[in-house]
């Protein structure tokens, strides 16, 4: 039986980006496919996004700086250069766009590109035009992409993901499921490897 790995994730979560890169590094070693499930964590954010300073207004600048320094240091362990976004994007359109990319067989490359656009290049991934540029960059048809998003046909899929998350007890991202085993939060490559190895051994013993 092949190893399965599902990941509930949102593009605006830096720990999701870190976790995503970690499991991508381990894919060749364990031979799994990443079943990425978009799960919006801040649907209340404005569609146009908002200035980062508007979020948690009571947080002083030094605390905010130190928090991002820790996130950047964690990202560096998997080769990422993370920058604190100045604009906090509403991720709904990006999550829908990822569903289109999945249909076209380009889910993983698109997801990586969106994460990088947001956390490295400071782009507003809540913008349909920005997402269209990213889609075209990885070889997706820009016109088909635009029509797909404007059709609103992916909203039900995101709702299904949210329902599946609720049924499986997911209330934060990233949450991984190695088979049926839940794992919450971005793990180091070493820890994730150990968990995967134990699961593979367990599967082997059960056959």
mmCIF file of N, CA and C in Angstrom, residues 110-188:
data_model
loop_
_atom_site.group_PDB
_atom_site.id
_atom_site.type_symbol
_atom_site.label_atom_id
_atom_site.label_comp_id
_atom_site.label_asym_id
_atom_site.label_seq_id
_atom_site.Cartn_x
_atom_site.Cartn_y
_atom_site.Cartn_z
ATOM 1 N N UNK A 110 2.390 25.167 -8.976
ATOM 2 C CA UNK A 110 1.632 26.396 -8.778
ATOM 3 C C UNK A 110 1.625 26.801 -7.309
ATOM 4 N N UNK A 111 1.419 25.838 -6.441
ATOM 5 C CA UNK A 111 1.392 26.145 -5.010
ATOM 6 C C UNK A 111 2.722 26.745 -4.554
ATOM 7 N N UNK A 112 3.829 26.153 -5.009
ATOM 8 C CA UNK A 112 5.146 26.698 -4.659
ATOM 9 C C UNK A 112 5.281 28.128 -5.164
ATOM 10 N N UNK A 113 4.777 28.370 -6.390
ATOM 11 C CA UNK A 113 4.920 29.708 -6.986
ATOM 12 C C UNK A 113 4.113 30.744 -6.218
ATOM 13 N N UNK A 114 2.924 30.361 -5.752
ATOM 14 C CA UNK A 114 2.088 31.306 -5.001
ATOM 15 C C UNK A 114 2.705 31.614 -3.640
ATOM 16 N N UNK A 115 3.169 30.586 -2.953
ATOM 17 C CA UNK A 115 3.850 30.816 -1.673
ATOM 18 C C UNK A 115 5.023 31.783 -1.855
ATOM 19 N N UNK A 116 5.837 31.531 -2.871
ATOM 20 C CA UNK A 116 7.025 32.372 -3.095
ATOM 21 C C UNK A 116 6.633 33.802 -3.448
ATOM 22 N N UNK A 117 5.584 33.944 -4.242
ATOM 23 C CA UNK A 117 5.121 35.281 -4.615
ATOM 24 C C UNK A 117 4.722 36.084 -3.385
ATOM 25 N N UNK A 118 4.088 35.413 -2.435
ATOM 26 C CA UNK A 118 3.581 36.113 -1.252
ATOM 27 C C UNK A 118 4.663 36.372 -0.218
ATOM 28 N N UNK A 119 5.450 35.353 0.088
ATOM 29 C CA UNK A 119 6.400 35.465 1.191
ATOM 30 C C UNK A 119 7.813 35.865 0.777
ATOM 31 N N UNK A 120 8.060 35.966 -0.501
ATOM 32 C CA UNK A 120 9.383 36.397 -0.939
ATOM 33 C C UNK A 120 9.315 37.664 -1.779
ATOM 34 N N UNK A 121 8.289 37.752 -2.637
ATOM 35 C CA UNK A 121 8.203 38.865 -3.585
ATOM 36 C C UNK A 121 7.202 39.934 -3.177
ATOM 37 N N UNK A 122 6.434 39.687 -2.119
ATOM 38 C CA UNK A 122 5.508 40.702 -1.627
ATOM 39 C C UNK A 122 4.330 40.976 -2.535
ATOM 40 N N UNK A 123 3.913 40.006 -3.348
ATOM 41 C CA UNK A 123 2.801 40.207 -4.281
ATOM 42 C C UNK A 123 1.460 39.950 -3.586
ATOM 43 N N UNK A 124 0.436 40.604 -4.081
ATOM 44 C CA UNK A 124 -0.906 40.443 -3.524
ATOM 45 C C UNK A 124 -1.573 39.245 -4.188
ATOM 46 N N UNK A 125 -1.548 38.103 -3.531
ATOM 47 C CA UNK A 125 -2.101 36.885 -4.112
ATOM 48 C C UNK A 125 -3.623 36.834 -4.000
ATOM 49 N N UNK A 126 -4.219 37.908 -3.509
ATOM 50 C CA UNK A 126 -5.667 38.030 -3.535
ATOM 51 C C UNK A 126 -6.153 38.673 -4.819
ATOM 52 N N UNK A 127 -5.225 39.099 -5.660
ATOM 53 C CA UNK A 127 -5.550 39.760 -6.915
ATOM 54 C C UNK A 127 -5.636 38.744 -8.051
ATOM 55 N N UNK A 128 -6.730 38.769 -8.800
ATOM 56 C CA UNK A 128 -6.883 37.832 -9.906
ATOM 57 C C UNK A 128 -5.835 38.076 -10.986
ATOM 58 N N UNK A 129 -5.480 39.331 -11.217
ATOM 59 C CA UNK A 129 -4.474 39.619 -12.250
ATOM 60 C C UNK A 129 -3.102 39.083 -11.845
ATOM 61 N N UNK A 130 -2.761 39.201 -10.573
ATOM 62 C CA UNK A 130 -1.488 38.658 -10.094
ATOM 63 C C UNK A 130 -1.486 37.142 -10.230
ATOM 64 N N UNK A 131 -2.567 36.509 -9.831
ATOM 65 C CA UNK A 131 -2.659 35.053 -9.943
ATOM 66 C C UNK A 131 -2.594 34.610 -11.401
ATOM 67 N N UNK A 132 -3.201 35.390 -12.295
ATOM 68 C CA UNK A 132 -3.138 35.073 -13.717
ATOM 69 C C UNK A 132 -1.718 35.104 -14.239
ATOM 70 N N UNK A 133 -0.946 36.071 -13.774
ATOM 71 C CA UNK A 133 0.466 36.155 -14.185
ATOM 72 C C UNK A 133 1.242 34.933 -13.690
ATOM 73 N N UNK A 134 0.988 34.544 -12.457
ATOM 74 C CA UNK A 134 1.683 33.386 -11.887
ATOM 75 C C UNK A 134 1.290 32.115 -12.631
ATOM 76 N N UNK A 135 -0.001 32.001 -12.961
ATOM 77 C CA UNK A 135 -0.475 30.827 -13.691
ATOM 78 C C UNK A 135 0.188 30.735 -15.061
ATOM 79 N N UNK A 136 0.239 31.866 -15.760
ATOM 80 C CA UNK A 136 0.861 31.878 -17.090
ATOM 81 C C UNK A 136 2.350 31.556 -16.996
ATOM 82 N N UNK A 137 2.971 32.015 -15.930
ATOM 83 C CA UNK A 137 4.404 31.782 -15.745
ATOM 84 C C UNK A 137 4.741 30.298 -15.667
ATOM 85 N N UNK A 138 3.836 29.501 -15.102
ATOM 86 C CA UNK A 138 4.118 28.063 -14.986
ATOM 87 C C UNK A 138 3.498 27.252 -16.128
ATOM 88 N N UNK A 139 2.949 27.963 -17.127
ATOM 89 C CA UNK A 139 2.477 27.277 -18.319
ATOM 90 C C UNK A 139 0.991 27.011 -18.392
ATOM 91 N N UNK A 140 0.209 27.586 -17.493
ATOM 92 C CA UNK A 140 -1.242 27.447 -17.570
ATOM 93 C C UNK A 140 -1.801 28.482 -18.543
ATOM 94 N N UNK A 141 -2.881 28.139 -19.209
ATOM 95 C CA UNK A 141 -3.500 29.040 -20.169
ATOM 96 C C UNK A 141 -4.204 30.183 -19.423
ATOM 97 N N UNK A 142 -3.785 31.410 -19.719
ATOM 98 C CA UNK A 142 -4.297 32.564 -18.988
ATOM 99 C C UNK A 142 -5.810 32.752 -19.166
ATOM 100 N N UNK A 143 -6.305 32.550 -20.399
ATOM 101 C CA UNK A 143 -7.736 32.739 -20.658
ATOM 102 C C UNK A 143 -8.566 31.660 -19.968
ATOM 103 N N UNK A 144 -8.111 30.411 -20.028
ATOM 104 C CA UNK A 144 -8.820 29.328 -19.350
ATOM 105 C C UNK A 144 -8.821 29.554 -17.836
ATOM 106 N N UNK A 145 -7.694 30.021 -17.346
ATOM 107 C CA UNK A 145 -7.567 30.317 -15.916
ATOM 108 C C UNK A 145 -8.579 31.381 -15.497
ATOM 109 N N UNK A 146 -8.657 32.454 -16.269
ATOM 110 C CA UNK A 146 -9.582 33.550 -15.959
ATOM 111 C C UNK A 146 -11.029 33.064 -15.979
ATOM 112 N N UNK A 147 -11.396 32.299 -17.002
ATOM 113 C CA UNK A 147 -12.756 31.783 -17.099
ATOM 114 C C UNK A 147 -13.083 30.848 -15.935
ATOM 115 N N UNK A 148 -12.113 30.023 -15.558
ATOM 116 C CA UNK A 148 -12.329 29.071 -14.468
ATOM 117 C C UNK A 148 -12.608 29.805 -13.160
ATOM 118 N N UNK A 149 -11.833 30.844 -12.863
ATOM 119 C CA UNK A 149 -12.048 31.579 -11.619
ATOM 120 C C UNK A 149 -13.364 32.341 -11.643
ATOM 121 N N UNK A 150 -13.693 32.915 -12.785
ATOM 122 C CA UNK A 150 -14.914 33.710 -12.878
ATOM 123 C C UNK A 150 -16.166 32.841 -12.869
ATOM 124 N N UNK A 151 -16.016 31.546 -13.122
ATOM 125 C CA UNK A 151 -17.161 30.638 -13.113
ATOM 126 C C UNK A 151 -17.610 30.290 -11.692
ATOM 127 N N UNK A 152 -16.741 30.571 -10.725
ATOM 128 C CA UNK A 152 -17.016 30.260 -9.315
ATOM 129 C C UNK A 152 -17.229 28.766 -9.061
ATOM 130 N N UNK A 153 -16.647 27.934 -9.924
ATOM 131 C CA UNK A 153 -16.909 26.505 -9.777
ATOM 132 C C UNK A 153 -16.072 25.829 -8.693
ATOM 133 N N UNK A 154 -15.143 26.547 -8.098
ATOM 134 C CA UNK A 154 -14.287 25.927 -7.094
ATOM 135 C C UNK A 154 -14.703 26.230 -5.669
ATOM 136 N N UNK A 155 -15.684 27.099 -5.511
ATOM 137 C CA UNK A 155 -16.117 27.444 -4.161
ATOM 138 C C UNK A 155 -16.603 26.238 -3.380
ATOM 139 N N UNK A 156 -17.338 25.348 -4.059
ATOM 140 C CA UNK A 156 -17.864 24.168 -3.372
ATOM 141 C C UNK A 156 -16.744 23.242 -2.930
ATOM 142 N N UNK A 157 -15.650 23.209 -3.688
ATOM 143 C CA UNK A 157 -14.520 22.354 -3.301
ATOM 144 C C UNK A 157 -13.872 22.864 -2.023
ATOM 145 N N UNK A 158 -13.740 24.170 -1.919
ATOM 146 C CA UNK A 158 -13.160 24.726 -0.698
ATOM 147 C C UNK A 158 -14.099 24.492 0.485
ATOM 148 N N UNK A 159 -15.391 24.583 0.228
ATOM 149 C CA UNK A 159 -16.351 24.284 1.294
ATOM 150 C C UNK A 159 -16.240 22.820 1.724
ATOM 151 N N UNK A 160 -16.035 21.921 0.741
ATOM 152 C CA UNK A 160 -15.858 20.502 1.058
ATOM 153 C C UNK A 160 -14.594 20.284 1.877
ATOM 154 N N UNK A 161 -13.524 21.024 1.526
ATOM 155 C CA UNK A 161 -12.280 20.918 2.296
ATOM 156 C C UNK A 161 -12.495 21.360 3.737
ATOM 157 N N UNK A 162 -13.249 22.453 3.902
ATOM 158 C CA UNK A 162 -13.523 22.960 5.252
ATOM 159 C C UNK A 162 -14.336 21.945 6.047
ATOM 160 N N UNK A 163 -15.302 21.294 5.383
ATOM 161 C CA UNK A 163 -16.110 20.277 6.052
ATOM 162 C C UNK A 163 -15.250 19.073 6.431
ATOM 163 N N UNK A 164 -14.385 18.647 5.495
ATOM 164 C CA UNK A 164 -13.498 17.520 5.783
ATOM 165 C C UNK A 164 -12.555 17.851 6.938
ATOM 166 N N UNK A 165 -12.067 19.099 6.964
ATOM 167 C CA UNK A 165 -11.199 19.532 8.054
ATOM 168 C C UNK A 165 -11.932 19.448 9.387
ATOM 169 N N UNK A 166 -13.168 19.924 9.400
ATOM 170 C CA UNK A 166 -13.964 19.893 10.634
ATOM 171 C C UNK A 166 -14.184 18.454 11.096
ATOM 172 N N UNK A 167 -14.508 17.572 10.145
ATOM 173 C CA UNK A 167 -14.783 16.175 10.497
ATOM 174 C C UNK A 167 -13.542 15.469 11.028
ATOM 175 N N UNK A 168 -12.363 15.936 10.593
ATOM 176 C CA UNK A 168 -11.116 15.298 11.025
ATOM 177 C C UNK A 168 -10.459 16.046 12.182
ATOM 178 N N UNK A 169 -11.155 17.026 12.729
ATOM 179 C CA UNK A 169 -10.660 17.733 13.902
ATOM 180 C C UNK A 169 -9.601 18.772 13.617
ATOM 181 N N UNK A 170 -9.523 19.236 12.363
ATOM 182 C CA UNK A 170 -8.523 20.236 11.995
ATOM 183 C C UNK A 170 -9.047 21.621 12.350
ATOM 184 N N UNK A 171 -8.279 22.376 13.142
ATOM 185 C CA UNK A 171 -8.673 23.752 13.441
ATOM 186 C C UNK A 171 -7.523 24.734 13.241
ATOM 187 N N UNK A 172 -6.464 24.284 12.610
ATOM 188 C CA UNK A 172 -5.339 25.159 12.313
ATOM 189 C C UNK A 172 -4.506 24.571 11.190
ATOM 190 N N UNK A 173 -3.650 25.404 10.631
ATOM 191 C CA UNK A 173 -2.781 24.954 9.533
ATOM 192 C C UNK A 173 -1.328 25.302 9.855
ATOM 193 N N UNK A 174 -0.387 24.511 9.302
ATOM 194 C CA UNK A 174 -0.633 23.306 8.515
ATOM 195 C C UNK A 174 -0.992 22.121 9.411
ATOM 196 N N UNK A 175 -1.888 21.291 8.915
ATOM 197 C CA UNK A 175 -2.156 19.997 9.536
ATOM 198 C C UNK A 175 -1.938 18.921 8.484
ATOM 199 N N UNK A 176 -1.080 17.988 8.815
ATOM 200 C CA UNK A 176 -0.771 16.879 7.910
ATOM 201 C C UNK A 176 -1.488 15.623 8.391
ATOM 202 N N UNK A 177 -1.816 14.774 7.448
ATOM 203 C CA UNK A 177 -2.282 13.432 7.774
ATOM 204 C C UNK A 177 -1.386 12.438 7.055
ATOM 205 N N UNK A 178 -0.588 11.721 7.830
ATOM 206 C CA UNK A 178 0.228 10.637 7.291
ATOM 207 C C UNK A 178 -0.627 9.391 7.433
ATOM 208 N N UNK A 179 -1.258 8.972 6.332
ATOM 209 C CA UNK A 179 -2.318 7.988 6.453
ATOM 210 C C UNK A 179 -3.445 8.616 7.260
ATOM 211 N N UNK A 180 -3.811 8.012 8.368
ATOM 212 C CA UNK A 180 -4.843 8.576 9.253
ATOM 213 C C UNK A 180 -4.239 9.284 10.462
ATOM 214 N N UNK A 181 -2.911 9.345 10.509
ATOM 215 C CA UNK A 181 -2.243 9.932 11.676
ATOM 216 C C UNK A 181 -2.100 11.443 11.500
ATOM 217 N N UNK A 182 -2.699 12.261 12.387
ATOM 218 C CA UNK A 182 -2.613 13.716 12.248
ATOM 219 C C UNK A 182 -1.322 14.280 12.845
ATOM 220 N N UNK A 183 -0.826 15.319 12.203
ATOM 221 C CA UNK A 183 0.385 15.984 12.666
ATOM 222 C C UNK A 183 0.190 17.482 12.451
ATOM 223 N N UNK A 184 0.198 18.238 13.532
ATOM 224 C CA UNK A 184 -0.116 19.664 13.467
ATOM 225 C C UNK A 184 1.163 20.496 13.515
ATOM 226 N N UNK A 185 1.266 21.466 12.608
ATOM 227 C CA UNK A 185 2.378 22.403 12.619
ATOM 228 C C UNK A 185 3.529 21.979 11.734
ATOM 229 N N UNK A 186 4.364 22.959 11.380
ATOM 230 C CA UNK A 186 5.552 22.688 10.563
ATOM 231 C C UNK A 186 6.583 21.955 11.408
ATOM 232 N N UNK A 187 7.037 20.812 10.915
ATOM 233 C CA UNK A 187 8.035 20.008 11.620
ATOM 234 C C UNK A 187 9.389 20.146 10.925
ATOM 235 N N UNK A 188 10.445 19.880 11.662
ATOM 236 C CA UNK A 188 11.761 19.864 11.030
ATOM 237 C C UNK A 188 11.837 18.679 10.075
#
